[in-house]
Coordinates of C-alpha atoms in Angstrom, one line a residue:
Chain A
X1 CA 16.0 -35.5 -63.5
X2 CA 14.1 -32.9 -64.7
X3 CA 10.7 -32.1 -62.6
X4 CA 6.9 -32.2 -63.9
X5 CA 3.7 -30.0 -61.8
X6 CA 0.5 -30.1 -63.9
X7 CA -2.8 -29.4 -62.7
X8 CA -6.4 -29.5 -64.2
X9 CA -9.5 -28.1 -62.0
X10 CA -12.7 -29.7 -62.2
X11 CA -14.0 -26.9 -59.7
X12 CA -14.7 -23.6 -61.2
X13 CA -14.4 -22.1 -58.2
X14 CA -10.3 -22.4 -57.7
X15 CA -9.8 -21.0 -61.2
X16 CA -8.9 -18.0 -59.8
X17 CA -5.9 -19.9 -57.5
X18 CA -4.6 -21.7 -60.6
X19 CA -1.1 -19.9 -61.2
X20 CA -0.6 -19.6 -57.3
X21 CA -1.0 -23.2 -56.4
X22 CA 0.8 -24.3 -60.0
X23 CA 3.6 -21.7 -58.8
X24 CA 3.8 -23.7 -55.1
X25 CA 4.0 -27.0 -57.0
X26 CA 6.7 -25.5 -59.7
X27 CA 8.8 -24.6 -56.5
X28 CA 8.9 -28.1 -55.0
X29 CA 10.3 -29.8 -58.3
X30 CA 13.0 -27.1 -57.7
X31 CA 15.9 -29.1 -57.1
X32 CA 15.1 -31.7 -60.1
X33 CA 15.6 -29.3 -62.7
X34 CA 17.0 -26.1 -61.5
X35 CA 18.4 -24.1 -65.3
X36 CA 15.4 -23.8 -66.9
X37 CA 11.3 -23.8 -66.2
X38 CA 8.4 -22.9 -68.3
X39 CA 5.2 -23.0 -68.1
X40 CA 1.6 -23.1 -69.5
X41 CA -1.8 -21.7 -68.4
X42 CA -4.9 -22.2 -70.3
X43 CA -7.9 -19.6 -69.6
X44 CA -6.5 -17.0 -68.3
X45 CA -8.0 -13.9 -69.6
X46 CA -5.2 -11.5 -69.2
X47 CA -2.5 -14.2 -70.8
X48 CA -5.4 -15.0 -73.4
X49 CA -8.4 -13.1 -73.8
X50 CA -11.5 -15.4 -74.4
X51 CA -12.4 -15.5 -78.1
X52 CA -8.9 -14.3 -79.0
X53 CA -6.5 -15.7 -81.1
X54 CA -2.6 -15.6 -78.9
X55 CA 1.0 -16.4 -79.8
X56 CA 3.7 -17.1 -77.6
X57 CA 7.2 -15.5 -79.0
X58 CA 10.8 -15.9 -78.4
X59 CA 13.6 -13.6 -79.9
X60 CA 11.3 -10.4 -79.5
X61 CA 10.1 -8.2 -77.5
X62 CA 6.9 -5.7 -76.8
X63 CA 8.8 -2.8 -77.8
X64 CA 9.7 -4.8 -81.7
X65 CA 6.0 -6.4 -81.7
X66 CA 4.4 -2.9 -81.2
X67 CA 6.9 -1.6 -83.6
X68 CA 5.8 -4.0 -86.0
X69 CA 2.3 -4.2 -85.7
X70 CA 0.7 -0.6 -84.2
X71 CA -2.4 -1.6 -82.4
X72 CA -1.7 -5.0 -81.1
X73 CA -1.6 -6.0 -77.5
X74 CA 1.9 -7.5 -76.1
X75 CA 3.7 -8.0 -73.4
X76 CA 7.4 -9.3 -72.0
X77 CA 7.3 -12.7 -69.7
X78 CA 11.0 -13.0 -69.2
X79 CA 12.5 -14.3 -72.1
X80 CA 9.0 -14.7 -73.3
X81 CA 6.6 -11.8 -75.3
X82 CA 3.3 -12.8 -75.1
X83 CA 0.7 -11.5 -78.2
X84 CA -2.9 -11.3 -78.8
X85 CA -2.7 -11.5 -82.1
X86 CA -2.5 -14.9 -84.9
X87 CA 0.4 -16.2 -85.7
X88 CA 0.4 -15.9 -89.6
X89 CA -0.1 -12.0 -88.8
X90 CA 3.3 -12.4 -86.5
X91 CA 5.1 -14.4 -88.9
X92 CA 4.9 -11.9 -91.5
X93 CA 5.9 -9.2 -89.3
X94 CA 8.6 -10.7 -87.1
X95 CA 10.2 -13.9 -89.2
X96 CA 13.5 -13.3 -86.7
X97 CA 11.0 -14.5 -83.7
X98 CA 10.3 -17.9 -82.7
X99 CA 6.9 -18.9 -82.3
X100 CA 6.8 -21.2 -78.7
X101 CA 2.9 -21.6 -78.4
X102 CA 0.0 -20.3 -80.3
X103 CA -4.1 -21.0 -80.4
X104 CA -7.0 -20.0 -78.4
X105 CA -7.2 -19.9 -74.9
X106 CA -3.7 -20.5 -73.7
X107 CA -0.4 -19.2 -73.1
X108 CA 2.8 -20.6 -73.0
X109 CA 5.7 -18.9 -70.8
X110 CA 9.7 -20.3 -70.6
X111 CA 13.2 -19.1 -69.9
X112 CA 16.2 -20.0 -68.2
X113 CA 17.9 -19.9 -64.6
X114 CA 16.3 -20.5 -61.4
X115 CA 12.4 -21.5 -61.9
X116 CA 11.0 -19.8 -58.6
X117 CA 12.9 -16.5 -60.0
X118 CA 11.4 -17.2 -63.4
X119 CA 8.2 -17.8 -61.9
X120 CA 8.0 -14.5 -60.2
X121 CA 9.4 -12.9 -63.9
X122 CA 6.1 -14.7 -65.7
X123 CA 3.8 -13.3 -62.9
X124 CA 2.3 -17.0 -62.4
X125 CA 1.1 -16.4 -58.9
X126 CA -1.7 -14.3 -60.0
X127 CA -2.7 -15.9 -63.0
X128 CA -6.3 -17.6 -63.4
X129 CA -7.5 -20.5 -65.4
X130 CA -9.1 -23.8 -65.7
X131 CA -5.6 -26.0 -66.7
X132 CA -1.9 -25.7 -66.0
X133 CA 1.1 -27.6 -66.4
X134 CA 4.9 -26.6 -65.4
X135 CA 8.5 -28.2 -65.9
X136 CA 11.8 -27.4 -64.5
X137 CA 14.5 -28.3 -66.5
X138 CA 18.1 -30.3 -66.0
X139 CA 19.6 -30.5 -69.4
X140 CA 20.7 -33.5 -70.7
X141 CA 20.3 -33.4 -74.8
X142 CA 20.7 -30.3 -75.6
X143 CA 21.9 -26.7 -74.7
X144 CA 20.3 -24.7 -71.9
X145 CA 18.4 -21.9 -73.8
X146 CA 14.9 -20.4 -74.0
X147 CA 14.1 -22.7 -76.8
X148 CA 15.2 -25.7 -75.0
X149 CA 12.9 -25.1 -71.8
X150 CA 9.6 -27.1 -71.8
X151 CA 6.6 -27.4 -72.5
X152 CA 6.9 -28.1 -76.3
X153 CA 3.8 -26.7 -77.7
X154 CA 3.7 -27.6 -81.5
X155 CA -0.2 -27.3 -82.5
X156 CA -2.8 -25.5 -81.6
X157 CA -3.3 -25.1 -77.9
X158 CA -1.0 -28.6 -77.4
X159 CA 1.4 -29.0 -74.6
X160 CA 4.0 -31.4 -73.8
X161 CA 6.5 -32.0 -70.8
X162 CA 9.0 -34.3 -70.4
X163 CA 11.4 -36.2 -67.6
X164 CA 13.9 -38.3 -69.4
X165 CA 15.4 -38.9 -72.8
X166 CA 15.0 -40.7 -75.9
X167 CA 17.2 -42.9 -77.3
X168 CA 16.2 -42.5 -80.9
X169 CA 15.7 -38.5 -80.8
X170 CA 17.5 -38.1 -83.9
X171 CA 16.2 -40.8 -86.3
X172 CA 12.6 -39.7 -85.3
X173 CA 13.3 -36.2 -86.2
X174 CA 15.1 -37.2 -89.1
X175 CA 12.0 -38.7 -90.2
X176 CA 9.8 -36.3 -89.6
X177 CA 11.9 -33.5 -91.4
X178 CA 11.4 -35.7 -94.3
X179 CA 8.0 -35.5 -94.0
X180 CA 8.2 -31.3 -93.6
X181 CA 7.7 -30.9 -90.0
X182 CA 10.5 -28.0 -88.9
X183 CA 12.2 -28.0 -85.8
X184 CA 13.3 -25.0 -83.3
X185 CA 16.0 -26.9 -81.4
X186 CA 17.9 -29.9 -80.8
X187 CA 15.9 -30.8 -77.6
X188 CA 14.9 -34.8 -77.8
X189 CA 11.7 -33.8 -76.0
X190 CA 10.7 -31.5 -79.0
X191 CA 10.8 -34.9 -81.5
X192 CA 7.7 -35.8 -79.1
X193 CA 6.1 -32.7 -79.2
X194 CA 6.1 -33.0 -82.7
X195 CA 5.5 -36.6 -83.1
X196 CA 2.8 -36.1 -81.4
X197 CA 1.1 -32.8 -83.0
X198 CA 2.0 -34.6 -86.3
X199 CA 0.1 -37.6 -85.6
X200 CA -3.4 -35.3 -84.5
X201 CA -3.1 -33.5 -87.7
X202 CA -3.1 -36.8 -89.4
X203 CA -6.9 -37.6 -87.1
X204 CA -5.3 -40.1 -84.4
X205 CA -7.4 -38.8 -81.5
X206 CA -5.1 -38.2 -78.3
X207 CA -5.0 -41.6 -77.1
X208 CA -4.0 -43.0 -80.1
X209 CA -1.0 -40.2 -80.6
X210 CA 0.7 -41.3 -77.1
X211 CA 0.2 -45.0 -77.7
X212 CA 2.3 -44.8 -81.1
X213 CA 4.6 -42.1 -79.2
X214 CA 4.7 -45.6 -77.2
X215 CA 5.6 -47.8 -80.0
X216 CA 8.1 -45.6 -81.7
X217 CA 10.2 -43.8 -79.0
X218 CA 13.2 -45.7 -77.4
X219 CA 14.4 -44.2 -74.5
X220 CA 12.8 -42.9 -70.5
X221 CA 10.1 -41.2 -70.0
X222 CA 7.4 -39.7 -68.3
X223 CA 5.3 -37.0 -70.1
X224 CA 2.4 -34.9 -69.8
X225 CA 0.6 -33.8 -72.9
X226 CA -2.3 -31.0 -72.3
X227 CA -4.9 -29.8 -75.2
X228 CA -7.7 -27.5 -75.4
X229 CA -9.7 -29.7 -73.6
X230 CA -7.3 -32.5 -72.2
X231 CA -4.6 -33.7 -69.9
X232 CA -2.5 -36.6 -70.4
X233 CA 0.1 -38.9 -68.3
X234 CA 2.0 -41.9 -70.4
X235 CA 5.4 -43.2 -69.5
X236 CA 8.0 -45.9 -70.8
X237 CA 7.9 -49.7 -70.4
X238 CA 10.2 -49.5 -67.8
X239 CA 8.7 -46.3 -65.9
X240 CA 11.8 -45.4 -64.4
X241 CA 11.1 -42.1 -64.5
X242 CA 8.6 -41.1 -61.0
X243 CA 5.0 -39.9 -61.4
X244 CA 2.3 -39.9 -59.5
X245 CA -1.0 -38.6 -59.7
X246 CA -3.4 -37.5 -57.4
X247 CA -7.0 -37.0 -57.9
X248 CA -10.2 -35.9 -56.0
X249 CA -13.4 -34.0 -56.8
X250 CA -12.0 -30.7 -57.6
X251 CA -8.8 -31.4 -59.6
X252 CA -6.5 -33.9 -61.2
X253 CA -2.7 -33.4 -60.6
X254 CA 0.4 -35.2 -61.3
X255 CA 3.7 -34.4 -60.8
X256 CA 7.5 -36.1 -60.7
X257 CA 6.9 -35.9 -56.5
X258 CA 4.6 -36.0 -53.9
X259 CA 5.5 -32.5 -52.2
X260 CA 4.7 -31.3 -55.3
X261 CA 1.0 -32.4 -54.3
X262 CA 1.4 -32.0 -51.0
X263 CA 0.5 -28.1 -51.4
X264 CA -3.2 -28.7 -53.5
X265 CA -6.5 -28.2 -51.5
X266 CA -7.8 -31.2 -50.5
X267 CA -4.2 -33.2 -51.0
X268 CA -5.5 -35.0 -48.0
X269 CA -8.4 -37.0 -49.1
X270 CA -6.9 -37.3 -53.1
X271 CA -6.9 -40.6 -54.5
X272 CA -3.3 -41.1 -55.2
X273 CA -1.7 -43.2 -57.6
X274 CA 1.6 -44.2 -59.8
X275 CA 0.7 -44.6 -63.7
X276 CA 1.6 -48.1 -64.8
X277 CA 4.3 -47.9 -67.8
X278 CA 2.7 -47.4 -70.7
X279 CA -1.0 -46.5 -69.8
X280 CA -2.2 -43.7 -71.3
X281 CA -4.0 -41.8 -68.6
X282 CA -6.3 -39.2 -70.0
X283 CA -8.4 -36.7 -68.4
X284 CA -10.7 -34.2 -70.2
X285 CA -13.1 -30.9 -69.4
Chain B
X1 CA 6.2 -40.4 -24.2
X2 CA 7.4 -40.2 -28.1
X3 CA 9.5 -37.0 -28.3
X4 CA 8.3 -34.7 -31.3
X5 CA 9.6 -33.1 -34.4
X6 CA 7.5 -31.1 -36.7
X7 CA 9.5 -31.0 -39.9
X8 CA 7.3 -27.9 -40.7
X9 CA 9.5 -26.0 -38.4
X10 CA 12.6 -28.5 -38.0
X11 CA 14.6 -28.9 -41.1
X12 CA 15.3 -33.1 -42.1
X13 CA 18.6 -32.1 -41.2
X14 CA 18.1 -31.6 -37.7
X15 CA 15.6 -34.5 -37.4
X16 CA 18.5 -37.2 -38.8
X17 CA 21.3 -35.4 -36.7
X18 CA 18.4 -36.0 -33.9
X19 CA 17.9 -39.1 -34.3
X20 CA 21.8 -40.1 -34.8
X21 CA 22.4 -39.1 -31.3
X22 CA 19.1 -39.5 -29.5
X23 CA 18.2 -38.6 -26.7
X24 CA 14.6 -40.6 -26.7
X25 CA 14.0 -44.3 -27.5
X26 CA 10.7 -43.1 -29.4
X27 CA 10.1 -40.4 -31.7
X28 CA 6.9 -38.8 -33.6
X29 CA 7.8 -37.1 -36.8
X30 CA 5.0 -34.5 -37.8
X31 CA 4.7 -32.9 -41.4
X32 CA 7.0 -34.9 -43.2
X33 CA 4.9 -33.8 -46.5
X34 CA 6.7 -35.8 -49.0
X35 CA 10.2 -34.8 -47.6
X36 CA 13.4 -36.7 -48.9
X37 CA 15.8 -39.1 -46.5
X38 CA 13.2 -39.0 -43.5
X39 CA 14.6 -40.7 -40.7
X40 CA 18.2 -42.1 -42.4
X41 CA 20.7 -44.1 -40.9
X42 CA 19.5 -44.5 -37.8
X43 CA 21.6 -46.8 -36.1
X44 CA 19.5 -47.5 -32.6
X45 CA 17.2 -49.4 -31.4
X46 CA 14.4 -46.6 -31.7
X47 CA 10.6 -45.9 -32.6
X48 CA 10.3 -44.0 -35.1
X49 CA 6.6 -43.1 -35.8
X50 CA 6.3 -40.2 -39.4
X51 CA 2.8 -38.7 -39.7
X52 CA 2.1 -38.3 -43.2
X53 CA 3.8 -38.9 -46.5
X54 CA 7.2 -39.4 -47.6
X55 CA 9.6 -38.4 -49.9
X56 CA 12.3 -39.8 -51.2
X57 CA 14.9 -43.0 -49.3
X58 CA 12.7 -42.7 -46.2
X59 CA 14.9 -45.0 -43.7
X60 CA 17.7 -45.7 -45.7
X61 CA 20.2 -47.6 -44.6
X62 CA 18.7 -48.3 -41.1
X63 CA 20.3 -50.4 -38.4
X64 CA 18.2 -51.7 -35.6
X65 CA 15.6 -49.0 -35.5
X66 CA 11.7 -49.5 -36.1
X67 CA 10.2 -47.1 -38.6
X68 CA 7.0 -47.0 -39.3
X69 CA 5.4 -44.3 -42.2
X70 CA 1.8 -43.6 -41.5
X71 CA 1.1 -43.1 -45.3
X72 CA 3.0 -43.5 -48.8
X73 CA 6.8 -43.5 -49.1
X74 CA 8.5 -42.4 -52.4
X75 CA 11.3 -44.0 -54.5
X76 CA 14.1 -46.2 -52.6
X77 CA 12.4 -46.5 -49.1
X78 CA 14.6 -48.7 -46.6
X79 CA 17.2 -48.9 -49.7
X80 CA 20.3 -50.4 -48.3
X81 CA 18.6 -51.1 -45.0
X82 CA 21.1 -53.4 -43.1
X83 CA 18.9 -54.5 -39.7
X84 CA 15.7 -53.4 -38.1
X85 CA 12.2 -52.9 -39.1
X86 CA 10.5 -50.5 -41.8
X87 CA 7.0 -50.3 -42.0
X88 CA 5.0 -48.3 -44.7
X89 CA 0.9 -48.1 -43.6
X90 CA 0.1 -46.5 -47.3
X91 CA 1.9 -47.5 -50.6
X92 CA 6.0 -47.8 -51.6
X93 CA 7.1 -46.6 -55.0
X94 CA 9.6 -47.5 -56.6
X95 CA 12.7 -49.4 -55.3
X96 CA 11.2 -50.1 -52.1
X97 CA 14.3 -52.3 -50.1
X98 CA 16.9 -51.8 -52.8
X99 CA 19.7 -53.4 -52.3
X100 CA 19.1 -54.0 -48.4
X101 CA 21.6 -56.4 -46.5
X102 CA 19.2 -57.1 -43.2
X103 CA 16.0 -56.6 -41.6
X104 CA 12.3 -56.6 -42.4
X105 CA 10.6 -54.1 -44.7
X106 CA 7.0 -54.3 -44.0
X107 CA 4.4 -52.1 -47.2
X108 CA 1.1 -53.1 -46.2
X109 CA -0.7 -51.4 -49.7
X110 CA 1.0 -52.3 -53.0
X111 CA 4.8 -51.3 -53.8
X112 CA 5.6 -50.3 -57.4
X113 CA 8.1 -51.6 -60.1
X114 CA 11.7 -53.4 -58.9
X115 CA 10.5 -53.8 -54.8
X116 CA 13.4 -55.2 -53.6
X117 CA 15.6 -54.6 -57.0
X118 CA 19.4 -56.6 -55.9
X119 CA 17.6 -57.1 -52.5
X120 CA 21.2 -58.7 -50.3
X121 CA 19.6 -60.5 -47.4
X122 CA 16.6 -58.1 -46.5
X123 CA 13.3 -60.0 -45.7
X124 CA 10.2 -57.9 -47.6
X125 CA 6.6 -58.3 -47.0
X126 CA 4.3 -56.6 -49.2
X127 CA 0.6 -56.5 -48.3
X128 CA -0.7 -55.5 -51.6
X129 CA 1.2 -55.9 -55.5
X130 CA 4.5 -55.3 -56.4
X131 CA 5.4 -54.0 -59.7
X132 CA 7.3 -54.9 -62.9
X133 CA 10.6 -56.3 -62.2
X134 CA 10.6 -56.6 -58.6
X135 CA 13.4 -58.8 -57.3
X136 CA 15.6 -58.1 -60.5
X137 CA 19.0 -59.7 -59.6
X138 CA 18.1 -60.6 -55.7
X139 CA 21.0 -62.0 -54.6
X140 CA 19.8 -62.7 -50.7
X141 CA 16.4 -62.8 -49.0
X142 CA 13.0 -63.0 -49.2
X143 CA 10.0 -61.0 -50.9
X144 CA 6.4 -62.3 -50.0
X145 CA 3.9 -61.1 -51.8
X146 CA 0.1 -60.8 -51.1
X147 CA -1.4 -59.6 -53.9
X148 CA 0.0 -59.6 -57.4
X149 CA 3.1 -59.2 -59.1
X150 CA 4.1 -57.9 -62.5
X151 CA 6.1 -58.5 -65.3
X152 CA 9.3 -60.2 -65.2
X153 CA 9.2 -61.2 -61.8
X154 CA 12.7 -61.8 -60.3
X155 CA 14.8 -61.0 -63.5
X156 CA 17.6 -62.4 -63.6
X157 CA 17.7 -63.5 -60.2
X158 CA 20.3 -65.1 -57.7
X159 CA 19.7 -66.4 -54.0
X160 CA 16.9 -64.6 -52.9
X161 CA 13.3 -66.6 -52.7
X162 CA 9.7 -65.0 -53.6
X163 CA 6.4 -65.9 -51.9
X164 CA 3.1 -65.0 -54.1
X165 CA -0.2 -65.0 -53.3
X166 CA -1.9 -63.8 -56.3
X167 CA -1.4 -63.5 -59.9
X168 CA 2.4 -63.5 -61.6
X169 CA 2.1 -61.4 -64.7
X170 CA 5.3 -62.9 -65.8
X171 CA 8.5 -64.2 -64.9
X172 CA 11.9 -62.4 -65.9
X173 CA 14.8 -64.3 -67.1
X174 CA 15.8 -67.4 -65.4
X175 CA 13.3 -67.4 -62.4
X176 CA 11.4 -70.2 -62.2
X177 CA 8.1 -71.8 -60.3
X178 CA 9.7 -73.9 -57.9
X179 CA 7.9 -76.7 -55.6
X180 CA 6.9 -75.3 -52.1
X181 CA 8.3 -77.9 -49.4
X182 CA 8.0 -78.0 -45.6
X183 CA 10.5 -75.6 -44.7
X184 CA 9.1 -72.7 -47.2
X185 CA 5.5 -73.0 -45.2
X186 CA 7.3 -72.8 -42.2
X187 CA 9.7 -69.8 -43.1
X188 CA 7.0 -68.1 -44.7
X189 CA 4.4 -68.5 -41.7
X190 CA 6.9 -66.6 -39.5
X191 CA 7.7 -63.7 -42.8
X192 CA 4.2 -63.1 -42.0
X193 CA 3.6 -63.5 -38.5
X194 CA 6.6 -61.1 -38.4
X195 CA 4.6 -58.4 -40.8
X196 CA 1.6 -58.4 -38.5
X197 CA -0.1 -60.2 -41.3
X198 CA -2.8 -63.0 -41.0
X199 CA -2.9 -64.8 -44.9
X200 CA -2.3 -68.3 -44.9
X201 CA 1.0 -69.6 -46.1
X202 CA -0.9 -72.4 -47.7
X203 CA -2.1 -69.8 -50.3
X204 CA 1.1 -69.0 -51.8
X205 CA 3.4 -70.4 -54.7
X206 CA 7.4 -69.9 -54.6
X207 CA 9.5 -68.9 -57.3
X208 CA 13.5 -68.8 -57.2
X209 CA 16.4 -68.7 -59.3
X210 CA 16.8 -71.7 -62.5
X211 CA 20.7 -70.7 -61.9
X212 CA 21.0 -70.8 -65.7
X213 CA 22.7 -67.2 -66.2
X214 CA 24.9 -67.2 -63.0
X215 CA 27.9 -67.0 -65.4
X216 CA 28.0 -65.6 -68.7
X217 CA 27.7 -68.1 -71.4
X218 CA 26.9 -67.0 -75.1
X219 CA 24.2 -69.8 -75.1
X220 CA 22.2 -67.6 -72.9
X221 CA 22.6 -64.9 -74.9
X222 CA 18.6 -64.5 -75.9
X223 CA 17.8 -65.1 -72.2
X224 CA 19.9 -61.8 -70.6

């Protein structure tokens, strides 16, 4: 199981309605992955202040960032402590902390127990901004813990979700450790996330990243990769995992279920269609 | 008169336990939004008319009753369906008539991968495409098809026969293009009369079962 909401306006005007309808969508895909939920909002300016560099913690809190480094703005999300501030400057001063999301212009937010609870804890109903994607979380690979929640965001500003499991987790990490990418948790989902950051620092564009995601990953599933500037739908050969995505002048959305879309503006008159297996799908700003 | 349940106010609960000892020959289900197990084993001969989008095993395992979706059905719709009639106006995803024993399941825009996956007897008429591995291990039935299909067509297939109109991106393991005689234009005229459907059964191929891999033998081994 496992349940995917993501959501990218095209109309300025429902920026400031992005964390309440992503927060309505999080709360249908309840039941597919009820111990854990995260999310992530790009341009909100209270989550991330335009211009200003922000880092998403784990293992801290306000009271230790403030502590730490007098001056700079934080604050607690749940299990989350968000800070405007980069994350070499946080590395130095917190190397206990684990670092869940950084860049410009975005904010990643996770925990565990019941999403809707956790959602109310993050606040998401009254945030703003032009892109959002959410995942509730049934654990299958690994331990349920803040650091096993989705999204995975690895790089600057990157995002990725996940419903499924692959096969061949631990050989691709393996890999890539041997290549000196770290790791913050056994989660198979997180060898994607990184696969996938690790091929755009090497200058495959997007596209390219998810189609050799394709060719390398064994295993089920449906993801959704976000950027600064993109969203992104791919799933297995055998698409057994459920997406759909809906689409109309105002917004893309996909998620694991249409009731998930069922609560969108609009939902009515949305183009609305499965991905075919793997197609990468990619929208961008 | 159709009686009517708003699931905005009714719970899915009610509406089944409704419809398992019903008062009404006809029914008109309002605001299903995507809901899961709409209208589930019903086992009478009733009308059953959903407004709007479905969730997940719409009509499963329906005897005798006609249900018709006035929009898109999720995963598994009519799965295990053993008599009666299941219509879906919009599109099916996946598993649409899993493993049905009886009846006709009508999708008159395109159903996703494995329509009819270990389809037992059920007769499935599919307007638009069907995806990838649709008919995988049908042992009983029929799947006509007027649009295209995907890959691996049939997989590993038994008894059931498959009518297609359009283009077969491939066939799975052990089905097979297989001559179209007097009886299949006659069978499949009334598969489609039956859907409401007005192609002409001249315009289709049929593909069935080679019967190589009905027991295991370790020459097959590259085929399964």
């Amino acid at each position: 199981m496992c349940g995917i909401v993501g959501l990218h306006l095209r109309d300025p005007s429902l920026e400031p309605r992005l964390g309440d309808l992503l927060s309505a969508m999080l709360g249908q895909v309840v039941e597919r992955g009820p111990d854990s939920a995260g999310v992530a909002v790009y341009g909100d300016p209270r989550l991330s202040p335009p211009g200003q560099a922000v880092v998403s913690l784990l293992g801290t809190s306000k009271t230790e960032v403030e502590a730490a480094l007098p001056g700079v703005v934080a604050f607690d999300a749940d299990a989350t402590t968000v800070v405007h501030a980069g994350a070499d400057q946080l590395a130095a001063a917190l190397p206990e902390a684990t670092v869940i999301g950084s860049g410009e212009g975005f904010a990643v937010l996770k925990g565990t127990g019941n999403p809707v609870e956790l959602a109310d804890a993050f606040g998401l109903a009254g945030v703003s901004g032009w892109q959002g994607v959410g995942h509730t979380r049934m654990a299958t690979e690994s331990a349920v813990t803040p650091e096993g929640a989705h999204p995975f965001s690895v790089g600057p500003g990157q995002c990725l979700v996940h419903n499924g499991s692959f096969a061949n987790h631990a050989t691709i990490r393996r890999e890539l450790r041997a290549q000196g990418v770290e790791f913050d948790s056994e989660n198979d989902s997180e060898v994607g996330a990184r696969f996938v950051a690790h091929q755009l620092e090497q200058g495959a564009d997007l596209e390219k990243a998810l189609r050799l995601l394709c060719e390398r990953f064994d295993g089920f599933y449906t993801l959704l990769v976000s950027t600064g500037d993109s969203f992104a739908v791919v799933r297995d050969a055998i698409a057994c995992k459920p997406a759909l995505v809906a689409e109309t002048d105002a917004w893309v959305a996909m998620a694991s279920e249409y009731r998930a879309l069922d609560v969108l503006p609009g939902i009515e008159n949305a183009r609305i269609f499965e991905p075919e297996p793997e197609e990468v799908y990619i929208w961008r700003r | 008169m159709a009686t009517l349940i708003d699931l905005a106010r009714t719970p899915v609960r009610e509406l089944n336990q409704a419809l398992h000892a019903p008062e009404a020959a006809s029914w008109r289900v309002l605001n299903p939004r995507g809901a899961h197990a709409v209208a589930c084993g019903v086992r009478e001969d009733l009308a059953v008319d959903i407004e709007g989008h479905v969730g997940y095993y719409c009509a499963g395992m329906n005897q005798r009753a006609t249900v018709t979706v006035h929009g898109n059905a999720g995963t598994g719709v009519a799965e295990n369906m053993m008599s009666g009639t299941v219509r879906v106006r919009g599109n099916a995803s996946q598993s649409a008539g899993a493993t049905a024993h009886g009846g006709l399941l009508v999708v008159d825009g395109d159903a996703s991968a494995r329509c009819g996956i270990s389809m037992k007897g059920v007769d499935i008429v599919v307007g638009g495409n069907v995806g990838h591995m649709s008919a995988f291990m049908g042992q009983a039935g029929r799947l006509v098809v007027c649009g295209d299909a995907g890959e691996a067509l049939g997989d590993s297939l038994y008894e059931a026969r498959i009518y297609v109109r359009g283009a077969v991106k491939s066939l799975g393991a052990d089905c097979v293009e297989k001559e179209m005689r007097a009886e299949h234009f006659v069978e499949l005229a009334e598969l489609l009369k039956a859907a409401e459907r007005d192609e002409d059964a001249a315009d289709f191929r049929r593909y069935g079962s080679a019967r190589t891999l009905y027991h295991f033998n370790v020459g097959n081994s590259a085929a399964y």
